[in-house]
């Protein structure tokens, strides 16, 4: 408490236990401040602590490290030759913020252009853009689903989806991560049983999945899930936060990569923070859906409109990706991120690390399992000028700690080779090469003749 | 026949007596003399236990067969995802073609802008623009990560310490969107079972936060201190356990839905009497109220330490986006780990954080802006007095001037139609841009709808006079038909 007599303490003791005893000791592995743009190489600010990590103080010293942690899939994070001048121009024309909601005085020409551009890129008739990705999920789900509806969501869905589902008042059921057969079982059971206690039929059913799961790095099994939902007349909500712009031949996301027709997915949601280097989120769907959302969604009616330079950055980056800026930088970036991801993943696996995720996905978690290895891995990598992200409880289960690598199109081959060397060295020190390493090709040539 | 029955009875009695007199019947176990009747009692006990252990009769459960489930699935028809589109849903807001300052270009014409919350006129100000440009060139646009994973840029930390220095609080925390500030902060500190007393006119962000916290919510009448006092009295009297629970009062400094200002000094008196904690949302009063713009605490003469948690959205006087929350270090540190809108979301773009720092610097260096804003508000209110058909319901010092219909049509829909007509005609005929209040289907607020004017320090006297004349004329025309 604050020394107030008669007041109950503001923070409960039990919630604090993990934080006080475990997290504070490894606090320097999280929340590291940077003092430059989050590009392929960036400056990490050094911090020190006088009281055993309870508080960390900034210094003015920085060290240039290789960035394997920021969501910079296509390399738009730093100043870009095409995007930044246009963002500055829009800043001069429309100012940094419209200080108003979209329905009041916050809709500028940029916003209408942006929505058309996004709809065209994603492959849907219309789209609506919000100022923040988290709020998009939390404010849309209560509008689409209400009491008497059923939401079936993947067990590893993101916190924003969970919050939105809870805020909607619908019944929530969970199916095993990425298992279409279990989804079918749950659907059949639920339709047959109806609403809890009254057994009335459900008003509507919605299945929520993500394109790429950020903690697993795997792609969703979208074709099977979509066909099951069609069979049982459930609606599909796809959250493409990590996959839009990063996968697919022309960057259009999971639907393009797996060959699913966008008309089969009822609501497509995504964010612009990852591949486009900006901020905000969008919902794409049929014209009627978007019109209805513009009339009822609280994020549209009460939230400030997306900042104009941010909007311009999205438009410019989409133009670059589609090649409409007159160069083929977009196609190069897409090819580079695919090559980089596949190369890095296969090398790591050859070295004997346990790497999760599918091919083509730019997110690769390396399993550490033991939470005590988190500070060792993180600090040693930083000492050797490689900045990695380690994930602990509560984002993952306590004993399934991992280090998560995010590959970017801005990384060159030399950067990746250096990163592999450092990670291999640290992996040996810390002891996380859980699989046997594949012997080098040269050794195999001298080996026995293969009998086919 | 009778003699046969009698014989049977006699022989049974003899047999029983013999059994009772048998040698085993006179055994002594543990020093207790066992008589024969113990056998009967023992038998009865065994029979009772046997009957109790039998399961009660339940009709056997037959799970549905695969074919039956298939039939049910085929029969089931879902509702359409959205209801059909009505005419009101096709409303398109006016599209701006220039920056949202005191004057803005819509459809090629220049209009006077009362629709954006640009209270100090900092939108498009050159100092703010310069700092944004420098930040864009250095950091790019987005921050590409949440605060925990290399999304913390030094401008964020500078911004947080600047806000704390300005307000005089130990620490503050930045959120990347104004609306998410309140609905992430409240569930951090209030869980199931806690008690929250809240004004009925709060905006949707707070309502959503209350819903997500799953605590017991009690509403009191809008800005009515007597109602607040009665509610607090009732809660402390009813519930004996309430001393161990966390109890909160949630109020806004200037209500978005009505323009009223909350009487903070009275709220503090009540809070100290009944031992509640106070959550204050200063979105519309930061940079506006008080001598130096420090908000409602300065305006009412209350030291800022007495408020437990202060939040604000920066999309108003500070002419940028995002939000912040400030309070004691304990409060702020707790949010860094358990506030969902902070931990699971990307951080604020760095150029907006540097715009916030520049804006606060400007507020400190130019207190004249606040004086001009106050003058403009009083001029506007003077000009609007005597307007036909509409009454002013906002407080005299509030930067949101709220006009509601004197005589309501009886339904929100009817009111909205009239008000929208007034706003449309004001824009088309007189080039004055005002807005009506909009309600979402999820909004629980039941306050009357009205027309809102956001006054700015950048408005000139001519702008204000034009607005007053225009509104008087248009409302006279539109509302005359009703009498």
PDB file of C-alpha atoms in Angstrom, chain A residues 1-2 4-12 15-16 19 23 29-38 42 44-45 58 67 69-72 77-79 84 87-88 91-100 102-109 112 130-132 134-135 138-139 142-145 158-159 163 166-169 187-189 191-192 201-206 215 232-235 266-267 273-274 277-279 286 288-289 291-292 294-299 301-310 313 382 387-391 395 404, chain B residues 64-67 69-70 72-83 85-86 88-100 115-118 123-124 128-129 132-133 136-155 157-158 176-180 183-184 188-189 191 204 208 211-212 214 243-248 256-257 271-272 275-277 305-306 308-309 314-316 318-321 328 330-331 334 337 340-341 344-347 349 351-352 355 433 435-436 438-443 452 454:
ATOM      1  CA  UNK A   1       0.000   0.000   0.000  1.00  0.00           C
ATOM      2  CA  UNK A   2       0.997   3.613  -0.138  1.00  0.00           C
ATOM      3  CA  UNK A   4      -2.931   4.851   3.341  1.00  0.00           C
ATOM      4  CA  UNK A   5      -4.687   3.539   6.374  1.00  0.00           C
ATOM      5  CA  UNK A   6      -7.758   1.462   5.816  1.00  0.00           C
ATOM      6  CA  UNK A   7      -7.224   0.866   2.092  1.00  0.00           C
ATOM      7  CA  UNK A   8      -6.832  -2.578   0.563  1.00  0.00           C
ATOM      8  CA  UNK A   9      -3.471  -2.892  -1.239  1.00  0.00           C
ATOM      9  CA  UNK A  10      -3.651  -2.014  -4.905  1.00  0.00           C
ATOM     10  CA  UNK A  11      -1.587  -4.964  -6.193  1.00  0.00           C
ATOM     11  CA  UNK A  12      -2.403  -8.446  -4.963  1.00  0.00           C
ATOM     12  CA  UNK A  15       0.155 -11.918  -8.841  1.00  0.00           C
ATOM     13  CA  UNK A  16       3.442 -10.468  -7.780  1.00  0.00           C
ATOM     14  CA  UNK A  19       7.459 -11.045 -10.937  1.00  0.00           C
ATOM     15  CA  UNK A  23      11.242 -11.989 -13.620  1.00  0.00           C
ATOM     16  CA  UNK A  29      16.775  -9.297 -21.096  1.00  0.00           C
ATOM     17  CA  UNK A  30      13.474  -7.553 -21.850  1.00  0.00           C
ATOM     18  CA  UNK A  31      12.531  -4.050 -22.818  1.00  0.00           C
ATOM     19  CA  UNK A  32      15.970  -3.070 -24.082  1.00  0.00           C
ATOM     20  CA  UNK A  33      15.844   0.506 -25.358  1.00  0.00           C
ATOM     21  CA  UNK A  34      17.296   1.384 -28.743  1.00  0.00           C
ATOM     22  CA  UNK A  35      18.377   4.751 -30.021  1.00  0.00           C
ATOM     23  CA  UNK A  36      18.159   4.315 -33.778  1.00  0.00           C
ATOM     24  CA  UNK A  37      15.674   2.981 -36.282  1.00  0.00           C
ATOM     25  CA  UNK A  38      14.927  -0.760 -35.905  1.00  0.00           C
ATOM     26  CA  UNK A  42      20.683  -0.886 -34.685  1.00  0.00           C
ATOM     27  CA  UNK A  44      21.101  -0.868 -28.281  1.00  0.00           C
ATOM     28  CA  UNK A  45      21.349   1.417 -25.265  1.00  0.00           C
ATOM     29  CA  UNK A  58      20.105   4.215 -18.901  1.00  0.00           C
ATOM     30  CA  UNK A  67      18.769  -7.001 -35.082  1.00  0.00           C
ATOM     31  CA  UNK A  69      14.120  -9.276 -32.892  1.00  0.00           C
ATOM     32  CA  UNK A  70      12.108  -6.505 -34.574  1.00  0.00           C
ATOM     33  CA  UNK A  71       9.170  -7.233 -36.823  1.00  0.00           C
ATOM     34  CA  UNK A  72      10.763  -5.787 -39.907  1.00  0.00           C
ATOM     35  CA  UNK A  77      11.486  -0.015 -40.755  1.00  0.00           C
ATOM     36  CA  UNK A  78      14.146   2.603 -41.334  1.00  0.00           C
ATOM     37  CA  UNK A  79      14.100   5.570 -43.683  1.00  0.00           C
ATOM     38  CA  UNK A  84      10.050   8.468 -46.295  1.00  0.00           C
ATOM     39  CA  UNK A  87       5.586  10.473 -45.507  1.00  0.00           C
ATOM     40  CA  UNK A  88       7.249  13.819 -44.819  1.00  0.00           C
ATOM     41  CA  UNK A  91       3.109  15.410 -42.704  1.00  0.00           C
ATOM     42  CA  UNK A  92       3.440  18.896 -44.188  1.00  0.00           C
ATOM     43  CA  UNK A  93       0.055  18.662 -45.871  1.00  0.00           C
ATOM     44  CA  UNK A  94      -2.064  16.996 -43.195  1.00  0.00           C
ATOM     45  CA  UNK A  95      -0.070  17.464 -39.956  1.00  0.00           C
ATOM     46  CA  UNK A  96       0.881  14.724 -37.522  1.00  0.00           C
ATOM     47  CA  UNK A  97      -2.623  13.983 -36.344  1.00  0.00           C
ATOM     48  CA  UNK A  98      -6.186  14.900 -37.187  1.00  0.00           C
ATOM     49  CA  UNK A  99      -7.171  15.054 -33.485  1.00  0.00           C
ATOM     50  CA  UNK A 100     -10.570  13.738 -34.330  1.00  0.00           C
ATOM     51  CA  UNK A 102     -13.108   9.213 -38.375  1.00  0.00           C
ATOM     52  CA  UNK A 103     -16.804  10.057 -38.239  1.00  0.00           C
ATOM     53  CA  UNK A 104     -16.259  13.606 -36.984  1.00  0.00           C
ATOM     54  CA  UNK A 105     -13.533  15.477 -38.769  1.00  0.00           C
ATOM     55  CA  UNK A 106     -10.829  12.887 -39.090  1.00  0.00           C
ATOM     56  CA  UNK A 107     -11.394  11.484 -42.564  1.00  0.00           C
ATOM     57  CA  UNK A 108      -8.973  12.980 -45.021  1.00  0.00           C
ATOM     58  CA  UNK A 109      -8.383  12.071 -48.661  1.00  0.00           C
ATOM     59  CA  UNK A 112     -10.134   7.066 -48.317  1.00  0.00           C
ATOM     60  CA  UNK A 130      -8.113   1.682 -37.590  1.00  0.00           C
ATOM     61  CA  UNK A 131      -5.385   3.436 -35.654  1.00  0.00           C
ATOM     62  CA  UNK A 132      -4.142   0.399 -33.740  1.00  0.00           C
ATOM     63  CA  UNK A 134      -4.929  -4.426 -30.858  1.00  0.00           C
ATOM     64  CA  UNK A 135      -8.042  -2.269 -30.728  1.00  0.00           C
ATOM     65  CA  UNK A 138     -11.108  -5.916 -29.337  1.00  0.00           C
ATOM     66  CA  UNK A 139     -13.664  -3.629 -30.909  1.00  0.00           C
ATOM     67  CA  UNK A 142     -18.258  -7.512 -29.890  1.00  0.00           C
ATOM     68  CA  UNK A 143     -19.998  -6.025 -32.935  1.00  0.00           C
ATOM     69  CA  UNK A 144     -20.084  -9.199 -35.007  1.00  0.00           C
ATOM     70  CA  UNK A 145     -20.917 -11.632 -32.215  1.00  0.00           C
ATOM     71  CA  UNK A 158      -3.283 -13.781 -29.507  1.00  0.00           C
ATOM     72  CA  UNK A 159      -4.355 -11.858 -26.430  1.00  0.00           C
ATOM     73  CA  UNK A 163     -10.013  -9.973 -25.074  1.00  0.00           C
ATOM     74  CA  UNK A 166     -14.552 -12.007 -23.883  1.00  0.00           C
ATOM     75  CA  UNK A 167     -15.874  -8.500 -24.464  1.00  0.00           C
ATOM     76  CA  UNK A 168     -18.449  -9.764 -26.947  1.00  0.00           C
ATOM     77  CA  UNK A 169     -20.469 -11.870 -24.511  1.00  0.00           C
ATOM     78  CA  UNK A 187     -18.298 -27.984 -34.401  1.00  0.00           C
ATOM     79  CA  UNK A 188     -20.417 -31.107 -34.666  1.00  0.00           C
ATOM     80  CA  UNK A 189     -20.760 -31.381 -30.900  1.00  0.00           C
ATOM     81  CA  UNK A 191     -24.244 -27.580 -33.266  1.00  0.00           C
ATOM     82  CA  UNK A 192     -25.928 -30.724 -31.994  1.00  0.00           C
ATOM     83  CA  UNK A 201     -29.791 -23.442 -31.678  1.00  0.00           C
ATOM     84  CA  UNK A 202     -26.842 -21.050 -31.915  1.00  0.00           C
ATOM     85  CA  UNK A 203     -27.431 -17.719 -33.632  1.00  0.00           C
ATOM     86  CA  UNK A 204     -24.116 -17.787 -35.465  1.00  0.00           C
ATOM     87  CA  UNK A 205     -20.799 -19.546 -35.177  1.00  0.00           C
ATOM     88  CA  UNK A 206     -17.442 -17.965 -35.921  1.00  0.00           C
ATOM     89  CA  UNK A 215       5.082 -17.906 -30.839  1.00  0.00           C
ATOM     90  CA  UNK A 232     -20.966 -26.576 -41.297  1.00  0.00           C
ATOM     91  CA  UNK A 233     -21.941 -23.016 -42.282  1.00  0.00           C
ATOM     92  CA  UNK A 234     -19.647 -21.286 -39.798  1.00  0.00           C
ATOM     93  CA  UNK A 235     -18.011 -17.907 -40.488  1.00  0.00           C
ATOM     94  CA  UNK A 266     -15.608 -13.869 -44.385  1.00  0.00           C
ATOM     95  CA  UNK A 267     -13.559 -11.383 -42.355  1.00  0.00           C
ATOM     96  CA  UNK A 273       3.181  -2.732 -37.892  1.00  0.00           C
ATOM     97  CA  UNK A 274       5.049  -5.748 -39.105  1.00  0.00           C
ATOM     98  CA  UNK A 277       6.745  -0.400 -41.088  1.00  0.00           C
ATOM     99  CA  UNK A 278       3.851   1.729 -39.921  1.00  0.00           C
ATOM    100  CA  UNK A 279       1.048   1.490 -37.359  1.00  0.00           C
ATOM    101  CA  UNK A 286     -17.675  -7.337 -48.339  1.00  0.00           C
ATOM    102  CA  UNK A 288     -21.925  -4.318 -46.675  1.00  0.00           C
ATOM    103  CA  UNK A 289     -19.742  -5.586 -43.849  1.00  0.00           C
ATOM    104  CA  UNK A 291     -20.376  -0.159 -44.205  1.00  0.00           C
ATOM    105  CA  UNK A 292     -21.970  -1.768 -41.169  1.00  0.00           C
ATOM    106  CA  UNK A 294     -18.250   2.056 -40.080  1.00  0.00           C
ATOM    107  CA  UNK A 295     -21.644   2.720 -38.580  1.00  0.00           C
ATOM    108  CA  UNK A 296     -21.314   0.671 -35.399  1.00  0.00           C
ATOM    109  CA  UNK A 297     -17.710  -0.076 -34.496  1.00  0.00           C
ATOM    110  CA  UNK A 298     -16.573   1.835 -31.393  1.00  0.00           C
ATOM    111  CA  UNK A 299     -12.976   2.041 -32.611  1.00  0.00           C
ATOM    112  CA  UNK A 301     -16.648   6.156 -33.799  1.00  0.00           C
ATOM    113  CA  UNK A 302     -14.611   6.987 -30.725  1.00  0.00           C
ATOM    114  CA  UNK A 303     -10.966   6.395 -31.563  1.00  0.00           C
ATOM    115  CA  UNK A 304      -8.688   8.956 -33.173  1.00  0.00           C
ATOM    116  CA  UNK A 305      -8.107   8.446 -36.881  1.00  0.00           C
ATOM    117  CA  UNK A 306      -4.818   6.911 -37.972  1.00  0.00           C
ATOM    118  CA  UNK A 307      -2.056   9.478 -38.226  1.00  0.00           C
ATOM    119  CA  UNK A 308      -1.607  10.805 -41.822  1.00  0.00           C
ATOM    120  CA  UNK A 309       2.132  10.097 -42.194  1.00  0.00           C
ATOM    121  CA  UNK A 310       1.437   6.564 -40.993  1.00  0.00           C
ATOM    122  CA  UNK A 313       3.706   5.050 -45.328  1.00  0.00           C
ATOM    123  CA  UNK A 382      24.196  -9.346 -26.741  1.00  0.00           C
ATOM    124  CA  UNK A 387      20.284  -8.894 -30.313  1.00  0.00           C
ATOM    125  CA  UNK A 388      17.737 -11.676 -29.895  1.00  0.00           C
ATOM    126  CA  UNK A 389      14.325 -11.848 -28.306  1.00  0.00           C
ATOM    127  CA  UNK A 390      13.695 -14.409 -25.579  1.00  0.00           C
ATOM    128  CA  UNK A 391      10.184 -15.257 -24.521  1.00  0.00           C
ATOM    129  CA  UNK A 395       3.566 -15.436 -23.066  1.00  0.00           C
ATOM    130  CA  UNK A 404      12.404 -16.112 -31.240  1.00  0.00           C
TER     131      UNK A 404
ATOM    132  CA  UNK B  64     -26.608 -39.036 -30.262  1.00  0.00           C
ATOM    133  CA  UNK B  65     -25.633 -41.223 -33.184  1.00  0.00           C
ATOM    134  CA  UNK B  66     -23.536 -39.955 -36.027  1.00  0.00           C
ATOM    135  CA  UNK B  67     -26.527 -39.854 -38.362  1.00  0.00           C
ATOM    136  CA  UNK B  69     -25.705 -35.271 -35.539  1.00  0.00           C
ATOM    137  CA  UNK B  70     -25.413 -35.046 -39.330  1.00  0.00           C
ATOM    138  CA  UNK B  72     -28.894 -31.574 -36.921  1.00  0.00           C
ATOM    139  CA  UNK B  73     -25.933 -29.992 -38.652  1.00  0.00           C
ATOM    140  CA  UNK B  74     -27.752 -29.971 -41.980  1.00  0.00           C
ATOM    141  CA  UNK B  75     -30.876 -28.477 -40.450  1.00  0.00           C
ATOM    142  CA  UNK B  76     -29.109 -25.673 -38.633  1.00  0.00           C
ATOM    143  CA  UNK B  77     -29.265 -22.290 -40.405  1.00  0.00           C
ATOM    144  CA  UNK B  78     -27.116 -19.443 -39.062  1.00  0.00           C
ATOM    145  CA  UNK B  79     -28.172 -15.809 -38.939  1.00  0.00           C
ATOM    146  CA  UNK B  80     -26.490 -13.558 -41.486  1.00  0.00           C
ATOM    147  CA  UNK B  81     -23.196 -12.113 -40.260  1.00  0.00           C
ATOM    148  CA  UNK B  82     -24.542  -8.566 -40.249  1.00  0.00           C
ATOM    149  CA  UNK B  83     -28.095  -7.193 -40.317  1.00  0.00           C
ATOM    150  CA  UNK B  85     -27.995  -2.154 -44.367  1.00  0.00           C
ATOM    151  CA  UNK B  86     -30.418   0.668 -43.606  1.00  0.00           C
ATOM    152  CA  UNK B  88     -28.601   5.670 -41.931  1.00  0.00           C
ATOM    153  CA  UNK B  89     -25.719   3.325 -42.303  1.00  0.00           C
ATOM    154  CA  UNK B  90     -24.758   4.886 -45.614  1.00  0.00           C
ATOM    155  CA  UNK B  91     -23.651   8.095 -43.955  1.00  0.00           C
ATOM    156  CA  UNK B  92     -20.319   9.338 -45.272  1.00  0.00           C
ATOM    157  CA  UNK B  93     -18.434  11.912 -43.200  1.00  0.00           C
ATOM    158  CA  UNK B  94     -17.029  14.942 -45.008  1.00  0.00           C
ATOM    159  CA  UNK B  95     -13.550  14.374 -46.455  1.00  0.00           C
ATOM    160  CA  UNK B  96     -10.849  16.850 -45.494  1.00  0.00           C
ATOM    161  CA  UNK B  97      -8.393  18.002 -48.091  1.00  0.00           C
ATOM    162  CA  UNK B  98      -5.931  19.783 -45.828  1.00  0.00           C
ATOM    163  CA  UNK B  99      -4.634  19.666 -42.260  1.00  0.00           C
ATOM    164  CA  UNK B 100      -7.279  19.744 -39.524  1.00  0.00           C
ATOM    165  CA  UNK B 115     -14.994  19.432 -35.390  1.00  0.00           C
ATOM    166  CA  UNK B 116     -11.481  18.560 -34.286  1.00  0.00           C
ATOM    167  CA  UNK B 117     -10.247  18.636 -30.699  1.00  0.00           C
ATOM    168  CA  UNK B 118      -7.339  20.911 -31.521  1.00  0.00           C
ATOM    169  CA  UNK B 123      -2.028  20.972 -35.313  1.00  0.00           C
ATOM    170  CA  UNK B 124       0.304  22.022 -38.106  1.00  0.00           C
ATOM    171  CA  UNK B 128       5.833  20.344 -33.919  1.00  0.00           C
ATOM    172  CA  UNK B 129       6.258  19.704 -37.639  1.00  0.00           C
ATOM    173  CA  UNK B 132       8.255  15.171 -36.400  1.00  0.00           C
ATOM    174  CA  UNK B 133      10.297  15.532 -39.582  1.00  0.00           C
ATOM    175  CA  UNK B 136      10.820  10.525 -39.294  1.00  0.00           C
ATOM    176  CA  UNK B 137      14.218  10.888 -40.890  1.00  0.00           C
ATOM    177  CA  UNK B 138      16.002   9.289 -37.982  1.00  0.00           C
ATOM    178  CA  UNK B 139      13.645   6.488 -36.974  1.00  0.00           C
ATOM    179  CA  UNK B 140      11.340   5.873 -39.906  1.00  0.00           C
ATOM    180  CA  UNK B 141       7.621   5.671 -39.292  1.00  0.00           C
ATOM    181  CA  UNK B 142       6.808   2.618 -37.183  1.00  0.00           C
ATOM    182  CA  UNK B 143       8.554   1.117 -34.182  1.00  0.00           C
ATOM    183  CA  UNK B 144       8.212  -2.499 -35.362  1.00  0.00           C
ATOM    184  CA  UNK B 145       7.818  -4.208 -32.051  1.00  0.00           C
ATOM    185  CA  UNK B 146       6.162  -4.219 -28.638  1.00  0.00           C
ATOM    186  CA  UNK B 147       7.845  -2.433 -25.746  1.00  0.00           C
ATOM    187  CA  UNK B 148       9.309  -5.644 -24.350  1.00  0.00           C
ATOM    188  CA  UNK B 149      11.046  -6.679 -27.604  1.00  0.00           C
ATOM    189  CA  UNK B 150      13.196  -3.797 -28.857  1.00  0.00           C
ATOM    190  CA  UNK B 151      10.239  -1.515 -29.448  1.00  0.00           C
ATOM    191  CA  UNK B 152      11.337   0.832 -26.689  1.00  0.00           C
ATOM    192  CA  UNK B 153      12.985   3.761 -28.400  1.00  0.00           C
ATOM    193  CA  UNK B 154      14.720   6.489 -26.423  1.00  0.00           C
ATOM    194  CA  UNK B 155      12.060   9.043 -27.393  1.00  0.00           C
ATOM    195  CA  UNK B 157      11.479   7.059 -22.373  1.00  0.00           C
ATOM    196  CA  UNK B 158      12.096  10.782 -22.827  1.00  0.00           C
ATOM    197  CA  UNK B 176       0.100   3.531 -28.412  1.00  0.00           C
ATOM    198  CA  UNK B 177      -3.574   4.490 -28.753  1.00  0.00           C
ATOM    199  CA  UNK B 178      -5.774   6.835 -26.751  1.00  0.00           C
ATOM    200  CA  UNK B 179      -8.801   4.580 -26.643  1.00  0.00           C
ATOM    201  CA  UNK B 180      -6.865   1.565 -25.361  1.00  0.00           C
ATOM    202  CA  UNK B 183      -9.563  -0.161 -21.215  1.00  0.00           C
ATOM    203  CA  UNK B 184      -6.138  -1.637 -20.529  1.00  0.00           C
ATOM    204  CA  UNK B 188      -4.951  -4.319 -14.377  1.00  0.00           C
ATOM    205  CA  UNK B 189      -6.138  -3.087 -11.041  1.00  0.00           C
ATOM    206  CA  UNK B 191     -10.589  -8.030 -10.894  1.00  0.00           C
ATOM    207  CA  UNK B 204     -16.997   3.667 -24.380  1.00  0.00           C
ATOM    208  CA  UNK B 208     -15.218  -1.613 -22.086  1.00  0.00           C
ATOM    209  CA  UNK B 211     -16.673  -4.934 -18.625  1.00  0.00           C
ATOM    210  CA  UNK B 212     -13.313  -6.658 -19.106  1.00  0.00           C
ATOM    211  CA  UNK B 214     -15.497  -8.351 -14.396  1.00  0.00           C
ATOM    212  CA  UNK B 243     -13.112  -3.195   3.593  1.00  0.00           C
ATOM    213  CA  UNK B 244     -10.914  -5.982   2.227  1.00  0.00           C
ATOM    214  CA  UNK B 245     -11.853  -5.428  -1.407  1.00  0.00           C
ATOM    215  CA  UNK B 246     -10.349  -2.863  -3.684  1.00  0.00           C
ATOM    216  CA  UNK B 247     -12.783  -0.030  -4.307  1.00  0.00           C
ATOM    217  CA  UNK B 248     -12.563   2.537  -7.074  1.00  0.00           C
ATOM    218  CA  UNK B 256     -16.957  13.717 -23.808  1.00  0.00           C
ATOM    219  CA  UNK B 257     -20.660  12.943 -23.875  1.00  0.00           C
ATOM    220  CA  UNK B 271     -13.049   9.443  -1.425  1.00  0.00           C
ATOM    221  CA  UNK B 272     -11.197  10.125   1.781  1.00  0.00           C
ATOM    222  CA  UNK B 275     -11.693   5.116   1.513  1.00  0.00           C
ATOM    223  CA  UNK B 276     -12.049   4.582  -2.223  1.00  0.00           C
ATOM    224  CA  UNK B 277      -9.345   5.101  -4.845  1.00  0.00           C
ATOM    225  CA  UNK B 305      -0.745  12.831  -5.300  1.00  0.00           C
ATOM    226  CA  UNK B 306      -4.296  12.437  -4.032  1.00  0.00           C
ATOM    227  CA  UNK B 308      -4.314   7.343  -7.576  1.00  0.00           C
ATOM    228  CA  UNK B 309      -4.335   6.901 -11.326  1.00  0.00           C
ATOM    229  CA  UNK B 314      -2.991  12.623 -26.285  1.00  0.00           C
ATOM    230  CA  UNK B 315      -5.164  13.133 -29.343  1.00  0.00           C
ATOM    231  CA  UNK B 316      -6.651  16.375 -28.050  1.00  0.00           C
ATOM    232  CA  UNK B 318      -1.314  17.729 -27.569  1.00  0.00           C
ATOM    233  CA  UNK B 319      -2.097  17.338 -31.298  1.00  0.00           C
ATOM    234  CA  UNK B 320      -0.576  13.880 -31.500  1.00  0.00           C
ATOM    235  CA  UNK B 321      -1.803  10.329 -30.980  1.00  0.00           C
ATOM    236  CA  UNK B 328       2.992   6.393  -8.274  1.00  0.00           C
ATOM    237  CA  UNK B 330       4.045   1.049  -8.002  1.00  0.00           C
ATOM    238  CA  UNK B 331       1.043   1.764 -10.198  1.00  0.00           C
ATOM    239  CA  UNK B 334       2.549  -2.949 -12.384  1.00  0.00           C
ATOM    240  CA  UNK B 337       3.940  -6.206 -16.951  1.00  0.00           C
ATOM    241  CA  UNK B 340      -2.589  -6.059 -22.111  1.00  0.00           C
ATOM    242  CA  UNK B 341      -2.690  -2.987 -24.335  1.00  0.00           C
ATOM    243  CA  UNK B 344       0.857  -7.268 -26.407  1.00  0.00           C
ATOM    244  CA  UNK B 345       0.791  -4.348 -28.750  1.00  0.00           C
ATOM    245  CA  UNK B 346       3.377  -2.484 -30.800  1.00  0.00           C
ATOM    246  CA  UNK B 347       4.656   0.721 -29.263  1.00  0.00           C
ATOM    247  CA  UNK B 349       5.505   5.429 -33.517  1.00  0.00           C
ATOM    248  CA  UNK B 351       7.612  10.637 -34.378  1.00  0.00           C
ATOM    249  CA  UNK B 352       4.347  10.919 -32.442  1.00  0.00           C
ATOM    250  CA  UNK B 355       5.573  15.520 -31.224  1.00  0.00           C
ATOM    251  CA  UNK B 433     -18.114  22.523 -39.674  1.00  0.00           C
ATOM    252  CA  UNK B 435     -20.489  17.586 -35.519  1.00  0.00           C
ATOM    253  CA  UNK B 436     -23.277  15.684 -33.811  1.00  0.00           C
ATOM    254  CA  UNK B 438     -22.514   9.593 -32.488  1.00  0.00           C
ATOM    255  CA  UNK B 439     -23.462   6.501 -30.527  1.00  0.00           C
ATOM    256  CA  UNK B 440     -22.351   2.964 -31.186  1.00  0.00           C
ATOM    257  CA  UNK B 441     -24.758   0.067 -30.612  1.00  0.00           C
ATOM    258  CA  UNK B 442     -22.425  -1.106 -27.871  1.00  0.00           C
ATOM    259  CA  UNK B 443     -22.485   2.171 -25.979  1.00  0.00           C
ATOM    260  CA  UNK B 452     -20.573  19.504 -30.262  1.00  0.00           C
ATOM    261  CA  UNK B 454     -14.573  21.958 -30.144  1.00  0.00           C
TER     262      UNK B 454
END
